Amino acid sequence: MLTTTPRRELARPLAALFAALLASCTERDVPGTSDTATTTDATTTDSPHTGTSHAEPTTDAPGTSSTSPSTTSVPGTSTTIDTNDPGECIYEDHVIVLTPEAYDAWLHGMGEVGTTGTTGTTGDTGTGTTSDSSTDTGTSTTGDTSTGTSTGDTGATDTTGALEWSSELCNQICDALTSAEAWNIVSCDKTSVDADGTVTILCVEIVQNCDGRSHACITSRGALAHADPVAAYLARAAHDEAASVYAFTTLAGELAAHGAPAELLARILAAAADELRHAEAVARLVAARGGRCRPPQRRPIAARSLRELAIENASEGCVRETWAALLAAHQAEHAADPQLRAVMRGIAADEARHAELAWAIDAWLDTRVDADTRSEIAAARANMAAAVLASVAADSPANALVREAGVPGRARAMQLAAGLADALWAA
């Protein structure tokens, strides 16, 4: 029989808690904020990476301090963290400078001649410049491609009269000349062409995921640039659902090695089967919108201790997965797209059980670790909860995501996250 400590037992099924949270925010709003993005249209985005605008919040998020914008705290706790830590999307800029000869060689399929490049981490919004200025090209290296030729436009031919410039060619160059992982490239653009024909390319790679449960064995990210922000959102979701299959099956093996009860292991494997269905269902939604999905990539990992597993589960399961489950419940009620809403209804019910599973894993692990490790687990959970609150406060989803996909706007998301923090994470 699975045993839990009273401190870890959920007071009620999460589906009931989610329903209460959703009902409580239906008729109220946060003063000074809007439930939909006011600066982002369905056809334009502030960032090419995620289809969302990362606007600064106009009001303080619940549980955050207006005097320290780089830190936030969990309601009911004294924990504060750097909000640039876990929970934020992190992108890395790879700048490639091609001489006219090198550019012409690539257009003719002959590869590299006279190429230089720099890389730099942009931070959580992916809109910064490279931090390495050792290569002076005399050109801007920002993510703004308004002065260059977008890779999405494959109808324009290059001035050399050679092959057409394309996103595929840009990605090939980025893959060959930088350290970027091919599947993690979210955008690649020709940002400028100097008078002498020198070409500067900006390739952006996502190096840290943003939400949902992850696992140490997963090495890929699902983000894709797409003109339709809903298609881009669903493509990433399909990747993450498929990655969760590996995450759960690997976790089951790890916990089995530590003597986890058969009941718990059976629930984990059942969750993996659920995630496979989710991945297939969401992939069909992506295909219907003309998008494509990236398959998850994984790696073998060394055996991990109960401490490592417990800390990961506290962050990824008790916080990220629980928050993602609440978001799914919101989408199941509010998505205007009938097909998407129907899919999310099935997913939401499963994800609520998966979140409960994370807390059940937490309860079993709590019986197997010492007091110092329990403190570490609690800190990891609090840190991730604070990161989620900060991320929600800083993000304004595109109107299309709010309207068609049922993603909560910033004001409503802040209410939901704060309510979840009060009910679970601060306990």
CSV table of C-alpha atoms in Angstrom, one decimal:
chain,number,residue,atom,x,y,z
A,1,MET,CA,0.0,0.0,0.0
A,2,LEU,CA,1.3,3.5,-0.9
A,3,THR,CA,2.0,5.5,2.3
A,4,THR,CA,2.1,9.2,2.5
A,5,THR,CA,2.8,11.7,5.2
A,6,PRO,CA,0.0,14.0,6.2
A,7,ARG,CA,2.1,17.0,5.2
A,8,ARG,CA,2.2,15.8,1.6
A,9,GLU,CA,-1.4,14.5,1.2
A,10,LEU,CA,-3.5,16.5,-1.1
A,11,ALA,CA,-6.6,17.8,0.6
A,12,ARG,CA,-8.8,17.1,-2.4
A,13,PRO,CA,-8.5,15.9,-6.0
A,14,LEU,CA,-6.6,18.4,-8.1
A,15,ALA,CA,-9.5,18.4,-10.7
A,16,ALA,CA,-11.7,19.9,-8.0
A,17,LEU,CA,-9.1,22.4,-7.0
A,18,PHE,CA,-8.6,23.5,-10.6
A,19,ALA,CA,-12.4,23.9,-11.1
A,20,ALA,CA,-12.5,26.1,-8.0
A,21,LEU,CA,-9.6,28.2,-9.1
A,22,LEU,CA,-11.1,28.6,-12.6
A,23,ALA,CA,-14.5,29.6,-11.2
A,24,SER,CA,-13.0,32.1,-8.8
A,25,CYS,CA,-11.2,34.1,-11.5
A,26,THR,CA,-14.1,34.2,-14.0
A,27,GLU,CA,-15.7,37.3,-12.7
A,28,ARG,CA,-12.7,39.3,-11.5
A,29,ASP,CA,-9.7,40.9,-12.9
A,30,VAL,CA,-6.4,42.4,-11.7
A,31,PRO,CA,-6.6,46.2,-11.8
A,32,GLY,CA,-4.4,47.7,-14.5
A,33,THR,CA,-4.0,44.5,-16.5
A,34,SER,CA,-5.8,42.9,-19.4
A,35,ASP,CA,-6.7,39.3,-20.0
A,36,THR,CA,-5.4,39.6,-23.5
A,37,ALA,CA,-2.3,41.1,-25.0
A,38,THR,CA,-2.9,44.6,-26.2
A,39,THR,CA,0.3,44.9,-28.3
A,40,THR,CA,0.4,41.5,-30.0
A,41,ASP,CA,-1.9,40.5,-32.8
A,42,ALA,CA,-2.5,37.0,-34.0
A,43,THR,CA,-0.4,37.5,-37.1
A,44,THR,CA,2.5,39.3,-35.5
A,45,THR,CA,4.7,38.5,-32.5
A,46,ASP,CA,7.2,40.3,-30.4
A,47,SER,CA,9.5,37.4,-30.5
A,48,PRO,CA,9.9,34.9,-33.4
A,49,HIS,CA,10.7,32.1,-30.9
A,50,THR,CA,7.5,31.4,-29.1
A,51,GLY,CA,4.7,33.4,-30.7
A,52,THR,CA,4.3,35.5,-27.5
A,53,SER,CA,5.2,39.0,-26.5
A,54,HIS,CA,7.2,39.3,-23.3
A,55,ALA,CA,5.9,42.7,-22.2
A,56,GLU,CA,6.8,44.1,-18.8
A,57,PRO,CA,3.9,43.8,-16.3
A,58,THR,CA,2.0,47.0,-15.5
A,59,THR,CA,1.2,45.8,-12.0
A,60,ASP,CA,3.0,43.7,-9.5
A,61,ALA,CA,2.3,40.0,-9.7
A,62,PRO,CA,0.8,38.3,-6.7
A,63,GLY,CA,3.7,37.3,-4.4
A,64,THR,CA,6.3,39.5,-6.1
A,65,SER,CA,8.0,42.7,-5.0
A,66,SER,CA,7.8,45.9,-7.1
A,67,THR,CA,11.1,47.0,-5.5
A,68,SER,CA,13.1,44.1,-6.8
A,69,PRO,CA,12.1,43.2,-10.3
A,70,SER,CA,14.8,40.5,-10.7
A,71,THR,CA,13.5,38.5,-7.7
A,72,THR,CA,10.2,37.1,-6.6
A,73,SER,CA,8.7,35.1,-3.7
A,74,VAL,CA,6.2,32.4,-3.1
A,75,PRO,CA,3.1,33.5,-1.2
A,76,GLY,CA,3.3,32.2,2.3
A,77,THR,CA,7.0,31.7,2.2
A,78,SER,CA,10.2,33.8,2.6
A,79,THR,CA,11.8,32.2,-0.4
A,80,THR,CA,13.2,34.6,-3.1
A,81,ILE,CA,15.1,33.7,-6.2
A,82,ASP,CA,16.6,35.3,-9.3
A,83,THR,CA,13.9,35.3,-11.8
A,84,ASN,CA,16.4,34.7,-14.6
A,85,ASP,CA,17.0,31.2,-13.1
A,86,PRO,CA,14.7,28.2,-13.7
A,87,GLY,CA,11.4,28.6,-15.4
A,88,GLU,CA,12.3,31.1,-18.1
A,89,CYS,CA,12.9,30.4,-21.8
A,90,ILE,CA,16.5,30.9,-22.5
A,91,TYR,CA,17.8,31.4,-26.1
A,92,GLU,CA,21.3,31.7,-27.4
A,93,ASP,CA,22.2,33.9,-30.4
A,94,HIS,CA,24.7,32.5,-32.9
A,95,VAL,CA,26.0,35.3,-35.3
A,96,ILE,CA,27.6,34.2,-38.5
A,97,VAL,CA,29.5,36.5,-40.8
A,98,LEU,CA,29.9,35.3,-44.4
A,99,THR,CA,32.2,37.0,-46.9
A,100,PRO,CA,30.7,37.4,-50.4
A,101,GLU,CA,32.7,34.4,-51.5
A,102,ALA,CA,31.5,32.3,-48.6
A,103,TYR,CA,27.9,33.3,-49.1
A,104,ASP,CA,28.1,32.5,-52.9
A,105,ALA,CA,29.7,29.1,-52.0
A,106,TRP,CA,26.7,28.2,-49.8
A,107,LEU,CA,24.3,29.3,-52.4
A,108,HIS,CA,26.0,26.9,-54.8
A,109,GLY,CA,26.1,24.1,-52.3
A,110,MET,CA,29.9,24.3,-51.8
A,111,GLY,CA,30.0,25.1,-48.0
A,112,GLU,CA,32.3,27.3,-46.0
A,113,VAL,CA,34.8,29.8,-47.3
A,114,GLY,CA,35.9,32.8,-45.1
A,115,THR,CA,33.4,32.6,-42.3
A,116,THR,CA,33.4,34.0,-38.7
A,117,GLY,CA,30.9,33.7,-36.0
A,118,THR,CA,30.1,34.6,-32.4
A,119,THR,CA,27.6,33.4,-29.9
A,120,GLY,CA,26.0,34.7,-26.7
A,121,THR,CA,23.2,33.9,-24.4
A,122,THR,CA,20.3,36.4,-24.8
A,123,GLY,CA,18.4,35.7,-21.6
A,124,ASP,CA,14.8,34.8,-21.0
A,125,THR,CA,13.2,36.6,-23.9
A,126,GLY,CA,15.6,35.8,-26.6
A,127,THR,CA,15.7,39.4,-28.0
A,128,GLY,CA,19.1,40.5,-26.9
A,129,THR,CA,22.4,40.8,-28.8
A,130,THR,CA,25.4,38.6,-28.7
A,131,SER,CA,27.7,39.0,-25.7
A,132,ASP,CA,30.9,38.3,-27.7
A,133,SER,CA,32.0,41.4,-29.5
A,134,SER,CA,35.3,40.0,-30.7
A,135,THR,CA,34.1,40.0,-34.3
A,136,ASP,CA,33.4,43.5,-35.5
A,137,THR,CA,31.2,43.3,-38.6
A,138,GLY,CA,30.0,46.9,-38.5
A,139,THR,CA,26.5,45.6,-38.5
A,140,SER,CA,23.7,45.2,-36.0
A,141,THR,CA,23.4,41.7,-34.5
A,142,THR,CA,20.0,42.1,-32.8
A,143,GLY,CA,17.1,39.8,-33.4
A,144,ASP,CA,15.3,42.5,-35.3
A,145,THR,CA,15.3,41.3,-38.9
A,146,SER,CA,13.4,44.2,-40.4
A,147,THR,CA,16.5,45.4,-42.2
A,148,GLY,CA,17.4,42.1,-43.7
A,149,THR,CA,15.8,39.3,-45.7
A,150,SER,CA,13.6,37.0,-43.8
A,151,THR,CA,14.3,33.3,-44.2
A,152,GLY,CA,10.6,32.7,-44.5
A,153,ASP,CA,10.6,34.5,-47.8
A,154,THR,CA,11.8,31.9,-50.3
A,155,GLY,CA,10.5,33.7,-53.3
A,156,ALA,CA,13.4,36.3,-53.5
A,157,THR,CA,16.6,35.4,-55.3
A,158,ASP,CA,20.0,36.4,-54.1
A,159,THR,CA,21.8,39.3,-55.9
A,160,THR,CA,24.4,36.8,-57.2
A,161,GLY,CA,21.7,35.2,-59.3
A,162,ALA,CA,22.4,31.9,-57.7
A,163,LEU,CA,20.0,29.6,-55.8
A,164,GLU,CA,17.1,31.0,-53.7
A,165,TRP,CA,17.7,31.9,-50.1
A,166,SER,CA,15.6,29.8,-47.8
A,167,SER,CA,15.1,29.0,-44.1
A,168,GLU,CA,16.4,25.5,-44.9
A,169,LEU,CA,19.7,26.8,-46.2
A,170,CYS,CA,20.0,29.2,-43.3
A,171,ASN,CA,19.5,26.3,-40.8
A,172,GLN,CA,22.1,24.2,-42.7
A,173,ILE,CA,24.6,27.0,-42.3
A,174,CYS,CA,23.8,27.5,-38.6
A,175,ASP,CA,24.0,23.7,-38.0
A,176,ALA,CA,27.4,23.5,-39.8
A,177,LEU,CA,29.1,26.6,-38.5
A,178,THR,CA,27.9,26.9,-34.9
A,179,SER,CA,27.4,24.8,-31.8
A,180,ALA,CA,23.6,25.0,-32.1
A,181,GLU,CA,21.7,21.7,-32.0
A,182,ALA,CA,19.8,21.4,-35.3
A,183,TRP,CA,16.4,20.5,-33.7
A,184,ASN,CA,16.7,23.4,-31.2
A,185,ILE,CA,17.1,26.2,-33.9
A,186,VAL,CA,13.9,28.3,-33.6
A,187,SER,CA,14.8,31.0,-36.1
A,188,CYS,CA,17.5,31.8,-38.7
A,189,ASP,CA,17.6,35.1,-40.6
A,190,LYS,CA,19.9,37.0,-42.9
A,191,THR,CA,20.0,40.3,-40.8
A,192,SER,CA,22.1,42.5,-43.0
A,193,VAL,CA,24.2,42.7,-46.2
A,194,ASP,CA,27.0,45.2,-46.3
A,195,ALA,CA,27.9,47.3,-49.3
A,196,ASP,CA,30.8,45.0,-50.0
A,197,GLY,CA,28.5,42.0,-50.0
A,198,THR,CA,29.4,40.7,-46.5
A,199,VAL,CA,26.4,38.9,-45.1
A,200,THR,CA,25.4,38.6,-41.4
A,201,ILE,CA,23.2,35.8,-40.2
A,202,LEU,CA,21.5,35.5,-36.8
A,203,CYS,CA,20.6,32.0,-35.8
A,204,VAL,CA,18.7,31.6,-32.5
A,205,GLU,CA,18.7,28.4,-30.5
A,206,ILE,CA,16.5,27.6,-27.5
A,207,VAL,CA,18.6,26.1,-24.8
A,208,GLN,CA,16.2,25.9,-21.9
A,209,ASN,CA,12.5,24.9,-21.9
A,210,CYS,CA,9.8,27.1,-20.4
A,211,ASP,CA,7.0,25.0,-18.9
A,212,GLY,CA,5.6,21.5,-18.5
A,213,ARG,CA,7.4,18.5,-16.9
A,214,SER,CA,10.9,17.7,-18.1
A,215,HIS,CA,13.4,15.0,-17.2
A,216,ALA,CA,17.2,14.8,-17.2
A,217,CYS,CA,17.1,12.4,-20.1
A,218,ILE,CA,15.4,14.9,-22.5
A,219,THR,CA,17.9,16.9,-24.6
A,220,SER,CA,15.6,18.6,-27.2
A,221,ARG,CA,13.1,21.5,-27.2
A,222,GLY,CA,10.0,21.7,-29.3
A,223,ALA,CA,9.9,25.4,-30.2
A,224,LEU,CA,9.3,26.2,-33.8
A,225,ALA,CA,9.0,29.5,-35.6
A,226,HIS,CA,5.6,29.7,-37.5
A,227,ALA,CA,3.5,32.5,-38.9
A,228,ASP,CA,0.5,31.0,-37.0
A,229,PRO,CA,1.2,31.4,-33.2
A,230,VAL,CA,-1.3,28.7,-32.4
A,231,ALA,CA,0.5,26.2,-34.7
A,232,ALA,CA,3.8,27.1,-33.1
A,233,TYR,CA,2.3,26.7,-29.7
A,234,LEU,CA,0.8,23.3,-30.5
A,235,ALA,CA,4.0,22.1,-32.2
A,236,ARG,CA,5.9,22.7,-29.0
A,237,ALA,CA,3.2,21.1,-27.0
A,238,ALA,CA,3.2,18.0,-29.2
A,239,HIS,CA,7.0,17.7,-28.7
A,240,ASP,CA,6.6,18.1,-25.0
A,241,GLU,CA,3.9,15.5,-24.8
A,242,ALA,CA,6.0,13.0,-26.7
A,243,ALA,CA,9.0,13.8,-24.5
A,244,SER,CA,6.9,13.1,-21.4
A,245,VAL,CA,6.5,9.5,-22.6
A,246,TYR,CA,10.3,9.1,-22.3
A,247,ALA,CA,10.3,11.1,-19.0
A,248,PHE,CA,7.8,8.8,-17.4
A,249,THR,CA,9.2,5.5,-18.6
A,250,THR,CA,12.7,6.5,-17.5
A,251,LEU,CA,11.4,7.8,-14.2
A,252,ALA,CA,9.7,4.4,-13.6
A,253,GLY,CA,12.9,2.6,-14.1
A,254,GLU,CA,14.8,4.9,-11.8
A,255,LEU,CA,12.2,4.6,-9.0
A,256,ALA,CA,11.9,0.8,-9.4
A,257,ALA,CA,15.7,0.6,-8.8
A,258,HIS,CA,15.1,2.3,-5.5
A,259,GLY,CA,12.3,-0.1,-4.5
A,260,ALA,CA,9.3,2.0,-5.2
A,261,PRO,CA,5.9,0.3,-4.7
A,262,ALA,CA,4.3,-1.5,-7.6
A,263,GLU,CA,1.2,0.7,-7.4
A,264,LEU,CA,3.2,3.8,-7.9
A,265,LEU,CA,5.2,2.4,-10.8
A,266,ALA,CA,2.0,1.2,-12.5
A,267,ARG,CA,0.6,4.8,-12.3
A,268,ILE,CA,3.7,6.2,-13.8
A,269,LEU,CA,3.6,3.7,-16.8
A,270,ALA,CA,-0.1,4.5,-17.3
A,271,ALA,CA,0.8,8.2,-17.4
A,272,ALA,CA,3.3,7.4,-20.2
A,273,ALA,CA,0.6,5.7,-22.2
A,274,ASP,CA,-1.6,8.8,-21.7
A,275,GLU,CA,1.2,11.1,-22.9
A,276,LEU,CA,1.5,9.0,-26.1
A,277,ARG,CA,-2.1,9.6,-26.9
A,278,HIS,CA,-1.8,13.3,-26.1
A,279,ALA,CA,1.2,13.6,-28.5
A,280,GLU,CA,-0.7,12.0,-31.3
A,281,ALA,CA,-3.8,14.1,-30.7
A,282,VAL,CA,-1.9,17.4,-30.6
A,283,ALA,CA,0.2,16.4,-33.6
A,284,ARG,CA,-3.0,16.1,-35.6
A,285,LEU,CA,-4.0,19.6,-34.5
A,286,VAL,CA,-0.6,20.9,-35.7
A,287,ALA,CA,-0.9,19.1,-39.1
A,288,ALA,CA,-4.4,20.6,-39.5
A,289,ARG,CA,-2.8,24.1,-39.2
A,290,GLY,CA,-0.1,23.3,-41.7
A,291,GLY,CA,2.6,23.0,-39.1
A,292,ARG,CA,5.1,20.3,-38.3
A,293,CYS,CA,6.4,18.7,-35.1
A,294,ARG,CA,9.9,17.9,-33.9
A,295,PRO,CA,10.5,14.5,-32.3
A,296,PRO,CA,12.0,14.6,-28.9
A,297,GLN,CA,15.7,13.7,-28.4
A,298,ARG,CA,17.0,11.8,-25.4
A,299,ARG,CA,20.2,10.6,-23.9
A,300,PRO,CA,21.1,7.8,-21.5
A,301,ILE,CA,21.7,9.0,-17.9
A,302,ALA,CA,23.6,7.6,-15.0
A,303,ALA,CA,21.8,6.2,-12.0
A,304,ARG,CA,20.6,9.0,-9.8
A,305,SER,CA,20.1,9.1,-6.0
A,306,LEU,CA,16.7,9.5,-4.3
A,307,ARG,CA,17.7,13.0,-3.4
A,308,GLU,CA,18.2,13.9,-7.1
A,309,LEU,CA,15.0,12.3,-8.1
A,310,ALA,CA,13.1,14.0,-5.3
A,311,ILE,CA,14.4,17.5,-6.2
A,312,GLU,CA,13.6,17.0,-9.9
A,313,ASN,CA,10.1,15.7,-9.1
A,314,ALA,CA,9.4,18.6,-6.7
A,315,SER,CA,10.3,21.1,-9.4
A,316,GLU,CA,9.1,19.4,-12.6
A,317,GLY,CA,6.1,17.5,-11.2
A,318,CYS,CA,4.7,19.3,-8.1
A,319,VAL,CA,5.2,22.7,-9.7
A,320,ARG,CA,5.6,22.7,-13.5
A,321,GLU,CA,3.4,19.7,-14.3
A,322,THR,CA,0.8,20.9,-11.8
A,323,TRP,CA,0.7,24.4,-13.4
A,324,ALA,CA,0.6,22.9,-16.9
A,325,ALA,CA,-2.4,20.7,-15.8
A,326,LEU,CA,-4.3,23.8,-14.6
A,327,LEU,CA,-3.5,25.6,-17.9
A,328,ALA,CA,-4.9,22.5,-19.7
A,329,ALA,CA,-8.1,22.8,-17.6
A,330,HIS,CA,-8.4,26.4,-18.6
A,331,GLN,CA,-7.9,25.6,-22.3
A,332,ALA,CA,-10.6,22.9,-22.1
A,333,GLU,CA,-13.1,25.5,-21.1
A,334,HIS,CA,-12.0,28.6,-23.0
A,335,ALA,CA,-10.5,27.5,-26.4
A,336,ALA,CA,-12.6,28.9,-29.2
A,337,ASP,CA,-11.3,26.3,-31.7
A,338,PRO,CA,-13.8,23.4,-31.2
A,339,GLN,CA,-11.3,20.7,-32.2
A,340,LEU,CA,-8.6,22.1,-29.9
A,341,ARG,CA,-11.1,22.4,-27.1
A,342,ALA,CA,-12.3,18.8,-27.5
A,343,VAL,CA,-8.7,17.5,-27.4
A,344,MET,CA,-7.9,19.6,-24.3
A,345,ARG,CA,-10.8,18.2,-22.4
A,346,GLY,CA,-9.4,14.8,-22.6
A,347,ILE,CA,-5.8,16.0,-21.9
A,348,ALA,CA,-6.9,18.1,-18.9
A,349,ALA,CA,-8.4,15.2,-17.1
A,350,ASP,CA,-5.3,13.1,-17.6
A,351,GLU,CA,-2.9,15.9,-16.7
A,352,ALA,CA,-4.8,16.5,-13.4
A,353,ARG,CA,-4.1,12.8,-12.5
A,354,HIS,CA,-0.5,13.2,-13.6
A,355,ALA,CA,-0.1,16.2,-11.3
A,356,GLU,CA,-1.6,14.1,-8.5
A,357,LEU,CA,0.9,11.4,-9.4
A,358,ALA,CA,3.8,13.9,-8.9
A,359,TRP,CA,2.6,14.6,-5.4
A,360,ALA,CA,2.2,10.9,-4.7
A,361,ILE,CA,5.8,10.4,-5.8
A,362,ASP,CA,6.8,13.3,-3.6
A,363,ALA,CA,5.0,11.6,-0.7
A,364,TRP,CA,6.8,8.3,-1.1
A,365,LEU,CA,10.2,9.9,-1.5
A,366,ASP,CA,9.5,11.9,1.6
A,367,THR,CA,9.5,8.7,3.6
A,368,ARG,CA,12.9,7.7,2.2
A,369,VAL,CA,15.0,10.8,2.7
A,370,ASP,CA,16.5,12.6,5.8
A,371,ALA,CA,15.6,16.0,7.2
A,372,ASP,CA,18.3,17.9,5.4
A,373,THR,CA,17.2,16.5,2.0
A,374,ARG,CA,13.6,17.3,2.8
A,375,SER,CA,14.7,20.9,3.3
A,376,GLU,CA,16.4,20.9,-0.1
A,377,ILE,CA,13.3,19.4,-1.7
A,378,ALA,CA,11.1,22.1,-0.2
A,379,ALA,CA,13.5,24.8,-1.4
A,380,ALA,CA,13.5,23.4,-4.9
A,381,ARG,CA,9.7,23.4,-5.0
A,382,ALA,CA,9.6,27.0,-3.7
A,383,ASN,CA,12.2,28.2,-6.1
A,384,MET,CA,10.4,26.7,-9.1
A,385,ALA,CA,7.0,28.1,-7.9
A,386,ALA,CA,8.5,31.5,-7.6
A,387,ALA,CA,10.0,31.2,-11.1
A,388,VAL,CA,6.5,30.2,-12.5
A,389,LEU,CA,4.9,33.2,-10.8
A,390,ALA,CA,7.6,35.5,-12.2
A,391,SER,CA,7.3,34.0,-15.7
A,392,VAL,CA,3.5,34.4,-15.8
A,393,ALA,CA,3.8,38.0,-14.7
A,394,ALA,CA,6.2,38.9,-17.5
A,395,ASP,CA,4.4,37.1,-20.3
A,396,SER,CA,1.5,38.4,-22.5
A,397,PRO,CA,0.3,35.7,-24.8
A,398,ALA,CA,-0.6,36.5,-28.4
A,399,ASN,CA,-4.3,37.3,-28.9
A,400,ALA,CA,-4.7,34.2,-31.1
A,401,LEU,CA,-3.5,32.0,-28.3
A,402,VAL,CA,-5.9,33.5,-25.8
A,403,ARG,CA,-8.8,33.4,-28.2
A,404,GLU,CA,-8.3,30.2,-30.2
A,405,ALA,CA,-6.2,28.0,-27.9
A,406,GLY,CA,-7.8,29.2,-24.6
A,407,VAL,CA,-4.4,30.1,-23.1
A,408,PRO,CA,-5.2,32.5,-20.2
A,409,GLY,CA,-4.2,36.1,-20.7
A,410,ARG,CA,-1.6,37.6,-18.3
A,411,ALA,CA,-4.1,38.9,-15.7
A,412,ARG,CA,-6.0,35.7,-15.5
A,413,ALA,CA,-2.8,33.6,-15.5
A,414,MET,CA,-1.5,35.6,-12.6
A,415,GLN,CA,-4.7,35.0,-10.6
A,416,LEU,CA,-4.5,31.2,-11.4
A,417,ALA,CA,-0.8,30.9,-10.5
A,418,ALA,CA,-1.3,32.9,-7.3
A,419,GLY,CA,-4.2,30.7,-6.3
A,420,LEU,CA,-2.3,27.6,-7.0
A,421,ALA,CA,0.7,28.9,-5.0
A,422,ASP,CA,-1.6,29.6,-2.0
A,423,ALA,CA,-3.3,26.3,-2.2
A,424,LEU,CA,-0.3,24.0,-2.8
A,425,TRP,CA,3.1,25.5,-3.1
A,426,ALA,CA,3.1,27.6,0.0
A,427,ALA,CA,2.0,24.7,2.2
